[in-house]
Structure formats: C-alpha cells, structure tokens
mmCIF file with all atom_site columns, C-alpha atoms and ligand atoms in Angstrom:
data_model
loop_
_atom_site.group_PDB
_atom_site.id
_atom_site.type_symbol
_atom_site.label_atom_id
_atom_site.label_alt_id
_atom_site.label_comp_id
_atom_site.label_asym_id
_atom_site.label_entity_id
_atom_site.label_seq_id
_atom_site.pdbx_PDB_ins_code
_atom_site.Cartn_x
_atom_site.Cartn_y
_atom_site.Cartn_z
_atom_site.occupancy
_atom_site.B_iso_or_equiv
_atom_site.pdbx_formal_charge
_atom_site.auth_seq_id
_atom_site.auth_comp_id
_atom_site.auth_asym_id
_atom_site.auth_atom_id
_atom_site.pdbx_PDB_model_num
ATOM   1   C  CA  . UNK A 1 1   ? 107.695 89.194  66.447  1.00 0.00 ? 30  UNK A CA  1
ATOM   2   C  CA  . UNK A 1 2   ? 106.261 88.557  63.168  1.00 0.00 ? 31  UNK A CA  1
ATOM   3   C  CA  . UNK A 1 3   ? 105.226 91.856  61.386  1.00 0.00 ? 32  UNK A CA  1
ATOM   4   C  CA  . UNK A 1 4   ? 101.486 92.602  61.669  1.00 0.00 ? 33  UNK A CA  1
ATOM   5   C  CA  . UNK A 1 5   ? 99.540  93.976  58.833  1.00 0.00 ? 34  UNK A CA  1
ATOM   6   C  CA  . UNK A 1 6   ? 98.596  97.687  59.452  1.00 0.00 ? 35  UNK A CA  1
ATOM   7   C  CA  . UNK A 1 7   ? 95.237  98.105  61.049  1.00 0.00 ? 36  UNK A CA  1
ATOM   8   C  CA  . UNK A 1 8   ? 94.149  101.476 59.637  1.00 0.00 ? 37  UNK A CA  1
ATOM   9   C  CA  . UNK A 1 9   ? 93.378  102.403 63.132  1.00 0.00 ? 38  UNK A CA  1
ATOM   10  C  CA  . UNK A 1 10  ? 95.519  104.899 64.705  1.00 0.00 ? 39  UNK A CA  1
ATOM   11  C  CA  . UNK A 1 11  ? 96.406  105.732 68.326  1.00 0.00 ? 40  UNK A CA  1
ATOM   12  C  CA  . UNK A 1 12  ? 97.290  109.411 69.030  1.00 0.00 ? 41  UNK A CA  1
ATOM   13  C  CA  . UNK A 1 13  ? 101.051 110.186 68.979  1.00 0.00 ? 42  UNK A CA  1
ATOM   14  C  CA  . UNK A 1 14  ? 101.230 111.596 72.485  1.00 0.00 ? 43  UNK A CA  1
ATOM   15  C  CA  . UNK A 1 15  ? 99.688  108.376 73.909  1.00 0.00 ? 44  UNK A CA  1
ATOM   16  C  CA  . UNK A 1 16  ? 102.035 106.148 71.863  1.00 0.00 ? 45  UNK A CA  1
ATOM   17  C  CA  . UNK A 1 17  ? 104.902 108.220 73.193  1.00 0.00 ? 46  UNK A CA  1
ATOM   18  C  CA  . UNK A 1 18  ? 103.560 108.045 76.709  1.00 0.00 ? 47  UNK A CA  1
ATOM   19  C  CA  . UNK A 1 19  ? 103.436 104.245 76.454  1.00 0.00 ? 48  UNK A CA  1
ATOM   20  C  CA  . UNK A 1 20  ? 107.049 104.071 74.995  1.00 0.00 ? 49  UNK A CA  1
ATOM   21  C  CA  . UNK A 1 21  ? 108.143 106.300 77.995  1.00 0.00 ? 50  UNK A CA  1
ATOM   22  C  CA  . UNK A 1 22  ? 106.390 104.081 80.484  1.00 0.00 ? 51  UNK A CA  1
ATOM   23  C  CA  . UNK A 1 23  ? 108.182 101.023 79.168  1.00 0.00 ? 52  UNK A CA  1
ATOM   24  C  CA  . UNK A 1 24  ? 111.394 102.815 79.231  1.00 0.00 ? 53  UNK A CA  1
ATOM   25  C  CA  . UNK A 1 25  ? 110.837 103.575 82.814  1.00 0.00 ? 54  UNK A CA  1
ATOM   26  C  CA  . UNK A 1 26  ? 110.330 99.832  83.406  1.00 0.00 ? 55  UNK A CA  1
ATOM   27  C  CA  . UNK A 1 27  ? 112.775 98.181  81.169  1.00 0.00 ? 56  UNK A CA  1
ATOM   28  C  CA  . UNK A 1 28  ? 115.331 100.946 80.741  1.00 0.00 ? 57  UNK A CA  1
ATOM   29  C  CA  . UNK A 1 29  ? 116.505 102.729 77.649  1.00 0.00 ? 58  UNK A CA  1
ATOM   30  C  CA  . UNK A 1 30  ? 118.606 99.676  76.406  1.00 0.00 ? 59  UNK A CA  1
ATOM   31  C  CA  . UNK A 1 31  ? 115.473 97.511  77.021  1.00 0.00 ? 60  UNK A CA  1
ATOM   32  C  CA  . UNK A 1 32  ? 113.240 99.711  75.053  1.00 0.00 ? 61  UNK A CA  1
ATOM   33  C  CA  . UNK A 1 33  ? 115.761 100.038 72.264  1.00 0.00 ? 62  UNK A CA  1
ATOM   34  C  CA  . UNK A 1 34  ? 116.063 96.145  72.127  1.00 0.00 ? 63  UNK A CA  1
ATOM   35  C  CA  . UNK A 1 35  ? 112.226 95.998  72.142  1.00 0.00 ? 64  UNK A CA  1
ATOM   36  C  CA  . UNK A 1 36  ? 111.741 98.364  69.101  1.00 0.00 ? 65  UNK A CA  1
ATOM   37  C  CA  . UNK A 1 37  ? 114.544 96.498  67.278  1.00 0.00 ? 66  UNK A CA  1
ATOM   38  C  CA  . UNK A 1 38  ? 112.792 93.134  67.829  1.00 0.00 ? 67  UNK A CA  1
ATOM   39  C  CA  . UNK A 1 39  ? 109.487 94.485  66.717  1.00 0.00 ? 68  UNK A CA  1
ATOM   40  C  CA  . UNK A 1 40  ? 111.091 96.002  63.648  1.00 0.00 ? 69  UNK A CA  1
ATOM   41  C  CA  . UNK A 1 41  ? 110.127 99.600  64.614  1.00 0.00 ? 70  UNK A CA  1
ATOM   42  C  CA  . UNK A 1 42  ? 113.827 100.859 64.576  1.00 0.00 ? 71  UNK A CA  1
ATOM   43  C  CA  . UNK A 1 43  ? 112.523 104.202 63.486  1.00 0.00 ? 72  UNK A CA  1
ATOM   44  C  CA  . UNK A 1 44  ? 111.442 104.912 66.915  1.00 0.00 ? 73  UNK A CA  1
ATOM   45  C  CA  . UNK A 1 45  ? 114.728 104.115 68.557  1.00 0.00 ? 74  UNK A CA  1
ATOM   46  C  CA  . UNK A 1 46  ? 115.740 107.458 70.325  1.00 0.00 ? 75  UNK A CA  1
ATOM   47  C  CA  . UNK A 1 47  ? 112.836 109.008 68.343  1.00 0.00 ? 76  UNK A CA  1
ATOM   48  C  CA  . UNK A 1 48  ? 109.590 108.449 70.053  1.00 0.00 ? 77  UNK A CA  1
ATOM   49  C  CA  . UNK A 1 49  ? 106.350 109.686 68.438  1.00 0.00 ? 78  UNK A CA  1
ATOM   50  C  CA  . UNK A 1 50  ? 105.917 113.444 68.767  1.00 0.00 ? 79  UNK A CA  1
ATOM   51  C  CA  . UNK A 1 51  ? 104.010 114.986 71.604  1.00 0.00 ? 80  UNK A CA  1
ATOM   52  C  CA  . UNK A 1 52  ? 100.867 115.852 69.712  1.00 0.00 ? 81  UNK A CA  1
ATOM   53  C  CA  . UNK A 1 53  ? 97.277  114.517 69.494  1.00 0.00 ? 82  UNK A CA  1
ATOM   54  C  CA  . UNK A 1 54  ? 97.531  113.631 65.679  1.00 0.00 ? 83  UNK A CA  1
ATOM   55  C  CA  . UNK A 1 55  ? 96.168  109.989 65.314  1.00 0.00 ? 84  UNK A CA  1
ATOM   56  C  CA  . UNK A 1 56  ? 99.154  108.459 63.343  1.00 0.00 ? 85  UNK A CA  1
ATOM   57  C  CA  . UNK A 1 57  ? 100.331 105.532 65.324  1.00 0.00 ? 86  UNK A CA  1
ATOM   58  C  CA  . UNK A 1 58  ? 98.913  102.357 63.863  1.00 0.00 ? 87  UNK A CA  1
ATOM   59  C  CA  . UNK A 1 59  ? 97.259  100.001 66.431  1.00 0.00 ? 88  UNK A CA  1
ATOM   60  C  CA  . UNK A 1 60  ? 99.290  97.198  64.729  1.00 0.00 ? 89  UNK A CA  1
ATOM   61  C  CA  . UNK A 1 61  ? 102.648 98.892  65.579  1.00 0.00 ? 90  UNK A CA  1
ATOM   62  C  CA  . UNK A 1 62  ? 101.759 99.174  69.175  1.00 0.00 ? 91  UNK A CA  1
ATOM   63  C  CA  . UNK A 1 63  ? 100.550 95.710  69.413  1.00 0.00 ? 92  UNK A CA  1
ATOM   64  C  CA  . UNK A 1 64  ? 103.672 94.391  67.684  1.00 0.00 ? 93  UNK A CA  1
ATOM   65  C  CA  . UNK A 1 65  ? 105.904 96.162  70.333  1.00 0.00 ? 94  UNK A CA  1
ATOM   66  C  CA  . UNK A 1 66  ? 103.885 94.763  73.210  1.00 0.00 ? 95  UNK A CA  1
ATOM   67  C  CA  . UNK A 1 67  ? 104.076 91.305  71.409  1.00 0.00 ? 96  UNK A CA  1
ATOM   68  C  CA  . UNK A 1 68  ? 107.824 91.682  71.386  1.00 0.00 ? 97  UNK A CA  1
ATOM   69  C  CA  . UNK A 1 69  ? 107.732 92.170  75.063  1.00 0.00 ? 98  UNK A CA  1
ATOM   70  C  CA  . UNK A 1 70  ? 106.413 88.672  75.351  1.00 0.00 ? 99  UNK A CA  1
ATOM   71  C  CA  . UNK A 1 71  ? 109.118 87.417  73.057  1.00 0.00 ? 100 UNK A CA  1
ATOM   72  C  CA  . UNK A 1 72  ? 111.871 89.012  74.990  1.00 0.00 ? 101 UNK A CA  1
ATOM   73  C  CA  . UNK A 1 73  ? 110.910 88.206  78.415  1.00 0.00 ? 102 UNK A CA  1
ATOM   74  C  CA  . UNK A 1 74  ? 108.598 85.329  78.203  1.00 0.00 ? 103 UNK A CA  1
ATOM   75  C  CA  . UNK A 1 75  ? 104.917 85.446  78.945  1.00 0.00 ? 104 UNK A CA  1
ATOM   76  C  CA  . UNK A 1 76  ? 105.422 85.397  82.700  1.00 0.00 ? 105 UNK A CA  1
ATOM   77  C  CA  . UNK A 1 77  ? 108.258 88.170  82.824  1.00 0.00 ? 106 UNK A CA  1
ATOM   78  C  CA  . UNK A 1 78  ? 106.289 90.163  80.212  1.00 0.00 ? 107 UNK A CA  1
ATOM   79  C  CA  . UNK A 1 79  ? 103.223 90.192  82.374  1.00 0.00 ? 108 UNK A CA  1
ATOM   80  C  CA  . UNK A 1 80  ? 104.929 91.638  85.377  1.00 0.00 ? 109 UNK A CA  1
ATOM   81  C  CA  . UNK A 1 81  ? 106.730 94.232  83.369  1.00 0.00 ? 110 UNK A CA  1
ATOM   82  C  CA  . UNK A 1 82  ? 103.612 95.176  81.287  1.00 0.00 ? 111 UNK A CA  1
ATOM   83  C  CA  . UNK A 1 83  ? 101.565 95.579  84.534  1.00 0.00 ? 112 UNK A CA  1
ATOM   84  C  CA  . UNK A 1 84  ? 104.304 97.927  85.828  1.00 0.00 ? 113 UNK A CA  1
ATOM   85  C  CA  . UNK A 1 85  ? 104.341 99.689  82.505  1.00 0.00 ? 114 UNK A CA  1
ATOM   86  C  CA  . UNK A 1 86  ? 100.554 100.061 82.677  1.00 0.00 ? 115 UNK A CA  1
ATOM   87  C  CA  . UNK A 1 87  ? 100.658 101.821 86.000  1.00 0.00 ? 116 UNK A CA  1
ATOM   88  C  CA  . UNK A 1 88  ? 103.431 104.018 84.873  1.00 0.00 ? 117 UNK A CA  1
ATOM   89  C  CA  . UNK A 1 89  ? 101.508 104.904 81.755  1.00 0.00 ? 118 UNK A CA  1
ATOM   90  C  CA  . UNK A 1 90  ? 98.828  106.288 83.841  1.00 0.00 ? 119 UNK A CA  1
ATOM   91  C  CA  . UNK A 1 91  ? 101.296 108.274 85.893  1.00 0.00 ? 120 UNK A CA  1
ATOM   92  C  CA  . UNK A 1 92  ? 103.038 109.740 82.798  1.00 0.00 ? 121 UNK A CA  1
ATOM   93  C  CA  . UNK A 1 93  ? 99.811  110.330 81.192  1.00 0.00 ? 122 UNK A CA  1
ATOM   94  C  CA  . UNK A 1 94  ? 98.659  112.487 84.276  1.00 0.00 ? 123 UNK A CA  1
ATOM   95  C  CA  . UNK A 1 95  ? 101.904 114.401 84.137  1.00 0.00 ? 124 UNK A CA  1
ATOM   96  C  CA  . UNK A 1 96  ? 101.581 114.985 80.449  1.00 0.00 ? 125 UNK A CA  1
ATOM   97  C  CA  . UNK A 1 97  ? 97.911  115.412 79.832  1.00 0.00 ? 126 UNK A CA  1
ATOM   98  C  CA  . UNK A 1 98  ? 96.900  117.020 83.182  1.00 0.00 ? 127 UNK A CA  1
ATOM   99  C  CA  . UNK A 1 99  ? 94.652  115.923 85.619  1.00 0.00 ? 128 UNK A CA  1
ATOM   100 C  CA  . UNK A 1 100 ? 91.127  115.934 84.375  1.00 0.00 ? 129 UNK A CA  1
ATOM   101 C  CA  . UNK A 1 101 ? 89.524  115.339 87.806  1.00 0.00 ? 130 UNK A CA  1
ATOM   102 C  CA  . UNK A 1 102 ? 90.680  117.042 90.994  1.00 0.00 ? 131 UNK A CA  1
ATOM   103 C  CA  . UNK A 1 103 ? 90.915  114.078 93.347  1.00 0.00 ? 132 UNK A CA  1
ATOM   104 C  CA  . UNK A 1 104 ? 91.823  116.095 96.260  1.00 0.00 ? 133 UNK A CA  1
ATOM   105 C  CA  . UNK A 1 105 ? 88.645  118.122 95.938  1.00 0.00 ? 134 UNK A CA  1
ATOM   106 C  CA  . UNK A 1 106 ? 86.604  117.709 99.152  1.00 0.00 ? 135 UNK A CA  1
ATOM   107 C  CA  . UNK A 1 107 ? 83.472  116.904 97.176  1.00 0.00 ? 136 UNK A CA  1
ATOM   108 C  CA  . UNK A 1 108 ? 85.312  114.235 95.267  1.00 0.00 ? 137 UNK A CA  1
ATOM   109 C  CA  . UNK A 1 109 ? 86.997  112.707 98.422  1.00 0.00 ? 138 UNK A CA  1
ATOM   110 C  CA  . UNK A 1 110 ? 83.432  112.456 100.079 1.00 0.00 ? 139 UNK A CA  1
ATOM   111 C  CA  . UNK A 1 111 ? 82.009  110.453 97.053  1.00 0.00 ? 140 UNK A CA  1
ATOM   112 C  CA  . UNK A 1 112 ? 81.612  106.533 97.737  1.00 0.00 ? 141 UNK A CA  1
ATOM   113 C  CA  . UNK A 1 113 ? 84.375  104.505 96.370  1.00 0.00 ? 142 UNK A CA  1
ATOM   114 C  CA  . UNK A 1 114 ? 82.170  102.942 93.857  1.00 0.00 ? 143 UNK A CA  1
ATOM   115 C  CA  . UNK A 1 115 ? 81.519  106.501 92.225  1.00 0.00 ? 144 UNK A CA  1
ATOM   116 C  CA  . UNK A 1 116 ? 85.376  107.101 92.349  1.00 0.00 ? 145 UNK A CA  1
ATOM   117 C  CA  . UNK A 1 117 ? 85.847  103.848 90.461  1.00 0.00 ? 146 UNK A CA  1
ATOM   118 C  CA  . UNK A 1 118 ? 83.270  104.969 88.024  1.00 0.00 ? 147 UNK A CA  1
ATOM   119 C  CA  . UNK A 1 119 ? 85.167  108.279 87.451  1.00 0.00 ? 148 UNK A CA  1
ATOM   120 C  CA  . UNK A 1 120 ? 88.485  106.509 87.133  1.00 0.00 ? 149 UNK A CA  1
ATOM   121 C  CA  . UNK A 1 121 ? 87.140  104.044 84.574  1.00 0.00 ? 150 UNK A CA  1
ATOM   122 C  CA  . UNK A 1 122 ? 85.620  106.755 82.653  1.00 0.00 ? 151 UNK A CA  1
ATOM   123 C  CA  . UNK A 1 123 ? 88.693  108.801 82.741  1.00 0.00 ? 152 UNK A CA  1
ATOM   124 C  CA  . UNK A 1 124 ? 90.767  105.952 81.368  1.00 0.00 ? 153 UNK A CA  1
ATOM   125 C  CA  . UNK A 1 125 ? 88.292  105.239 78.720  1.00 0.00 ? 154 UNK A CA  1
ATOM   126 C  CA  . UNK A 1 126 ? 88.148  109.023 77.547  1.00 0.00 ? 155 UNK A CA  1
ATOM   127 C  CA  . UNK A 1 127 ? 91.911  109.638 77.770  1.00 0.00 ? 156 UNK A CA  1
ATOM   128 C  CA  . UNK A 1 128 ? 93.067  106.391 76.077  1.00 0.00 ? 157 UNK A CA  1
ATOM   129 C  CA  . UNK A 1 129 ? 90.470  106.321 73.195  1.00 0.00 ? 158 UNK A CA  1
ATOM   130 C  CA  . UNK A 1 130 ? 91.160  110.005 72.280  1.00 0.00 ? 159 UNK A CA  1
ATOM   131 C  CA  . UNK A 1 131 ? 90.496  110.466 68.461  1.00 0.00 ? 160 UNK A CA  1
ATOM   132 C  CA  . UNK A 1 132 ? 89.896  106.738 67.978  1.00 0.00 ? 161 UNK A CA  1
ATOM   133 C  CA  . UNK A 1 133 ? 86.210  107.186 68.488  1.00 0.00 ? 162 UNK A CA  1
ATOM   134 C  CA  . UNK A 1 134 ? 86.380  103.953 70.443  1.00 0.00 ? 163 UNK A CA  1
ATOM   135 C  CA  . UNK A 1 135 ? 85.089  104.650 73.966  1.00 0.00 ? 164 UNK A CA  1
ATOM   136 C  CA  . UNK A 1 136 ? 85.020  101.572 75.814  1.00 0.00 ? 165 UNK A CA  1
ATOM   137 C  CA  . UNK A 1 137 ? 81.812  100.267 77.431  1.00 0.00 ? 166 UNK A CA  1
ATOM   138 C  CA  . UNK A 1 138 ? 81.521  100.342 81.144  1.00 0.00 ? 167 UNK A CA  1
ATOM   139 C  CA  . UNK A 1 139 ? 78.808  98.235  82.843  1.00 0.00 ? 168 UNK A CA  1
ATOM   140 C  CA  . UNK A 1 140 ? 78.077  96.877  86.201  1.00 0.00 ? 169 UNK A CA  1
ATOM   141 C  CA  . UNK A 1 141 ? 77.582  93.118  86.843  1.00 0.00 ? 170 UNK A CA  1
ATOM   142 C  CA  . UNK A 1 142 ? 76.844  92.604  90.667  1.00 0.00 ? 171 UNK A CA  1
ATOM   143 C  CA  . UNK A 1 143 ? 79.917  93.301  92.645  1.00 0.00 ? 172 UNK A CA  1
ATOM   144 C  CA  . UNK A 1 144 ? 82.068  94.363  89.637  1.00 0.00 ? 173 UNK A CA  1
ATOM   145 C  CA  . UNK A 1 145 ? 82.394  96.723  86.822  1.00 0.00 ? 174 UNK A CA  1
ATOM   146 C  CA  . UNK A 1 146 ? 83.138  95.362  83.519  1.00 0.00 ? 175 UNK A CA  1
ATOM   147 C  CA  . UNK A 1 147 ? 85.436  97.545  81.206  1.00 0.00 ? 176 UNK A CA  1
ATOM   148 C  CA  . UNK A 1 148 ? 85.100  96.451  77.611  1.00 0.00 ? 177 UNK A CA  1
ATOM   149 C  CA  . UNK A 1 149 ? 87.244  97.437  74.723  1.00 0.00 ? 178 UNK A CA  1
ATOM   150 C  CA  . UNK A 1 150 ? 86.165  96.665  71.314  1.00 0.00 ? 179 UNK A CA  1
ATOM   151 C  CA  . UNK A 1 151 ? 89.281  97.904  69.355  1.00 0.00 ? 180 UNK A CA  1
ATOM   152 C  CA  . UNK A 1 152 ? 92.276  97.088  71.537  1.00 0.00 ? 181 UNK A CA  1
ATOM   153 C  CA  . UNK A 1 153 ? 95.635  98.624  70.279  1.00 0.00 ? 182 UNK A CA  1
ATOM   154 C  CA  . UNK A 1 154 ? 97.458  96.325  72.815  1.00 0.00 ? 183 UNK A CA  1
ATOM   155 C  CA  . UNK A 1 155 ? 96.496  93.000  71.158  1.00 0.00 ? 184 UNK A CA  1
ATOM   156 C  CA  . UNK A 1 156 ? 95.490  94.167  67.747  1.00 0.00 ? 185 UNK A CA  1
ATOM   157 C  CA  . UNK A 1 157 ? 96.096  91.475  65.049  1.00 0.00 ? 186 UNK A CA  1
ATOM   158 C  CA  . UNK A 1 158 ? 97.941  89.043  67.511  1.00 0.00 ? 187 UNK A CA  1
ATOM   159 C  CA  . UNK A 1 159 ? 96.963  85.536  68.787  1.00 0.00 ? 188 UNK A CA  1
ATOM   160 C  CA  . UNK A 1 160 ? 97.660  84.854  72.440  1.00 0.00 ? 189 UNK A CA  1
ATOM   161 C  CA  . UNK A 1 161 ? 96.998  81.603  74.434  1.00 0.00 ? 190 UNK A CA  1
ATOM   162 C  CA  . UNK A 1 162 ? 95.335  83.803  77.159  1.00 0.00 ? 191 UNK A CA  1
ATOM   163 C  CA  . UNK A 1 163 ? 94.142  87.345  77.506  1.00 0.00 ? 192 UNK A CA  1
ATOM   164 C  CA  . UNK A 1 164 ? 97.283  89.335  77.789  1.00 0.00 ? 193 UNK A CA  1
ATOM   165 C  CA  . UNK A 1 165 ? 96.629  93.097  77.507  1.00 0.00 ? 194 UNK A CA  1
ATOM   166 C  CA  . UNK A 1 166 ? 98.497  93.507  80.849  1.00 0.00 ? 195 UNK A CA  1
ATOM   167 C  CA  . UNK A 1 167 ? 99.453  97.013  80.123  1.00 0.00 ? 196 UNK A CA  1
ATOM   168 C  CA  . UNK A 1 168 ? 95.657  97.883  80.002  1.00 0.00 ? 197 UNK A CA  1
ATOM   169 C  CA  . UNK A 1 169 ? 95.155  96.090  83.357  1.00 0.00 ? 198 UNK A CA  1
ATOM   170 C  CA  . UNK A 1 170 ? 97.975  98.069  84.933  1.00 0.00 ? 199 UNK A CA  1
ATOM   171 C  CA  . UNK A 1 171 ? 96.572  101.184 83.437  1.00 0.00 ? 200 UNK A CA  1
ATOM   172 C  CA  . UNK A 1 172 ? 93.272  100.540 85.070  1.00 0.00 ? 201 UNK A CA  1
ATOM   173 C  CA  . UNK A 1 173 ? 94.973  99.584  88.453  1.00 0.00 ? 202 UNK A CA  1
ATOM   174 C  CA  . UNK A 1 174 ? 96.810  102.840 88.264  1.00 0.00 ? 203 UNK A CA  1
ATOM   175 C  CA  . UNK A 1 175 ? 93.781  104.919 87.706  1.00 0.00 ? 204 UNK A CA  1
ATOM   176 C  CA  . UNK A 1 176 ? 91.819  103.239 90.509  1.00 0.00 ? 205 UNK A CA  1
ATOM   177 C  CA  . UNK A 1 177 ? 94.710  103.798 92.919  1.00 0.00 ? 206 UNK A CA  1
ATOM   178 C  CA  . UNK A 1 178 ? 94.842  107.467 91.905  1.00 0.00 ? 207 UNK A CA  1
ATOM   179 C  CA  . UNK A 1 179 ? 91.071  108.097 92.346  1.00 0.00 ? 208 UNK A CA  1
ATOM   180 C  CA  . UNK A 1 180 ? 90.759  106.273 95.695  1.00 0.00 ? 209 UNK A CA  1
ATOM   181 C  CA  . UNK A 1 181 ? 94.108  107.758 97.062  1.00 0.00 ? 210 UNK A CA  1
ATOM   182 C  CA  . UNK A 1 182 ? 95.968  104.379 97.169  1.00 0.00 ? 211 UNK A CA  1
ATOM   183 C  CA  . UNK A 1 183 ? 93.552  101.487 97.125  1.00 0.00 ? 212 UNK A CA  1
ATOM   184 C  CA  . UNK A 1 184 ? 94.674  98.340  95.249  1.00 0.00 ? 213 UNK A CA  1
ATOM   185 C  CA  . UNK A 1 185 ? 92.018  96.829  93.191  1.00 0.00 ? 214 UNK A CA  1
ATOM   186 C  CA  . UNK A 1 186 ? 92.470  93.252  91.642  1.00 0.00 ? 215 UNK A CA  1
ATOM   187 C  CA  . UNK A 1 187 ? 91.667  94.044  88.074  1.00 0.00 ? 216 UNK A CA  1
ATOM   188 C  CA  . UNK A 1 188 ? 91.706  90.983  85.898  1.00 0.00 ? 217 UNK A CA  1
ATOM   189 C  CA  . UNK A 1 189 ? 91.209  90.378  82.008  1.00 0.00 ? 218 UNK A CA  1
ATOM   190 C  CA  . UNK A 1 190 ? 88.634  87.829  81.174  1.00 0.00 ? 219 UNK A CA  1
ATOM   191 C  CA  . UNK A 1 191 ? 88.552  88.075  77.375  1.00 0.00 ? 220 UNK A CA  1
ATOM   192 C  CA  . UNK A 1 192 ? 90.680  89.222  74.614  1.00 0.00 ? 221 UNK A CA  1
ATOM   193 C  CA  . UNK A 1 193 ? 90.511  89.990  70.845  1.00 0.00 ? 222 UNK A CA  1
ATOM   194 C  CA  . UNK A 1 194 ? 93.798  88.051  70.658  1.00 0.00 ? 223 UNK A CA  1
ATOM   195 C  CA  . UNK A 1 195 ? 91.950  84.898  71.896  1.00 0.00 ? 224 UNK A CA  1
ATOM   196 C  CA  . UNK A 1 196 ? 89.097  85.233  69.595  1.00 0.00 ? 225 UNK A CA  1
ATOM   197 C  CA  . UNK A 1 197 ? 86.676  87.270  71.577  1.00 0.00 ? 226 UNK A CA  1
ATOM   198 C  CA  . UNK A 1 198 ? 84.822  90.289  70.096  1.00 0.00 ? 227 UNK A CA  1
ATOM   199 C  CA  . UNK A 1 199 ? 86.199  92.450  72.922  1.00 0.00 ? 228 UNK A CA  1
ATOM   200 C  CA  . UNK A 1 200 ? 88.935  92.784  75.538  1.00 0.00 ? 229 UNK A CA  1
ATOM   201 C  CA  . UNK A 1 201 ? 87.036  92.733  78.746  1.00 0.00 ? 230 UNK A CA  1
ATOM   202 C  CA  . UNK A 1 202 ? 88.224  93.494  82.231  1.00 0.00 ? 231 UNK A CA  1
ATOM   203 C  CA  . UNK A 1 203 ? 86.670  92.688  85.576  1.00 0.00 ? 232 UNK A CA  1
ATOM   204 C  CA  . UNK A 1 204 ? 87.009  95.461  88.066  1.00 0.00 ? 233 UNK A CA  1
ATOM   205 C  CA  . UNK A 1 205 ? 85.807  94.614  91.666  1.00 0.00 ? 234 UNK A CA  1
ATOM   206 C  CA  . UNK A 1 206 ? 83.985  97.256  93.570  1.00 0.00 ? 235 UNK A CA  1
ATOM   207 C  CA  . UNK A 1 207 ? 85.887  96.391  96.675  1.00 0.00 ? 236 UNK A CA  1
ATOM   208 C  CA  . UNK A 1 208 ? 89.579  96.794  96.878  1.00 0.00 ? 237 UNK A CA  1
ATOM   209 C  CA  . UNK A 1 209 ? 92.226  94.076  97.904  1.00 0.00 ? 238 UNK A CA  1
ATOM   210 C  CA  . UNK A 1 210 ? 93.395  96.634  100.576 1.00 0.00 ? 239 UNK A CA  1
HETATM 211 ZN ZN1 . LIG B 2 .   ? 93.532  93.469  73.807  1.00 0.00 ? 13  LIG B ZN1 1
#
C-alpha cells in the first residue's frame, strides 16, 4: 500500500485500538502484524494505540491499514474479512465502551424494529464519530434508511473501483443484530469517497433477511 498523505483528521485512540483488536480477532496476530508491516505502520506492531479518547490516530493511517488488507487478501478475501472485522469491532466496542442502550429493557424490546434500527444507527454514528465532530447523516428513503458518512476514516485518501468500506458495513450489521436480538440486515454500500462521491452511503433495509 502506497503511503497516504496525512489527513489532519483524527480518530480517537481507543477506536483505532478497537479496530486493530477486531482485525486481530479475524486475521490473527501474525496477520495483523503483516498488515501493519505492509501499511508501513510498524510502530503499532505489538503496540496498539492507547486505550484513551484522545483524537490522535490520523484517518489516513487507518485507511492505509484497511487498504493493505485489500493488497494482502485481494478484493474478495478482504471484503469477507473486513465484514467480519466490522462485526467484531462492534462487539469489542460494546465490551470496552459499554452499552449505551439497554437492549434487554422491556420498553426497548417492545419498540417496533424500525425504531430499534434508528437507535442502532444513531449509536454507531455517535460512538464512531467521537471527537471527530462528524456525526453521520441518517435519513429515510421509502423502505430503507440511508447512513451517510462525510468524512470516512476507512477509505480516506484512497481510490477504489467500487465502494469498499466493508468494515463499516460490518459494523452497521453488528449493531443492527444487537439491537434487534439477532436479526440479519442486508446492509450495502452504494457510494464511496474512494470512488469520487462526496459521502460514503450505506443502504439499510427496514426489513431483515431473517
Ligand atoms: Zn469510506
């Protein structure tokens, strides 16, 4: 992966740490070390960012690491791994940051699924944009929600042939599974910054696959 110019936009250390832990869960310690090596981010090998909220992890560094996943495993392999890592990111974040919503609360369980989706999307938006002042826009279009990210740390500064912020797709899938107690939603990314669009947009159907 070619080095990317620094973005001047920063992701909180703990979220970068959580992303690396999630990648490690999926590709193993050797895999994540190889990834950091390929991304020229050797300073993080065995030395993930600290567990604090300081916004110090440059978007370009995260994007470069994810780009290296494509280089290492090919677009197809990388997609499957990044989706799994995204789901794992949500799980690790819940364990580390805590549950902002009590999904087992009776009142919550009684909500219609569409409301639960709204809560899940907002939760991801708020959690993963901490200290970046970049809350994603969430809007409804017919049978779908559109989750729209203006400043995406996953594809920042890269060019891809098709929208490839799969880790974010996985993250959204993980959140929806959690708020709905296990439903699987077919989240798909339709536009990406790395493909020349203004925003990375994800279509979230209001109805689950199962
Ligand atoms: Zn993106």
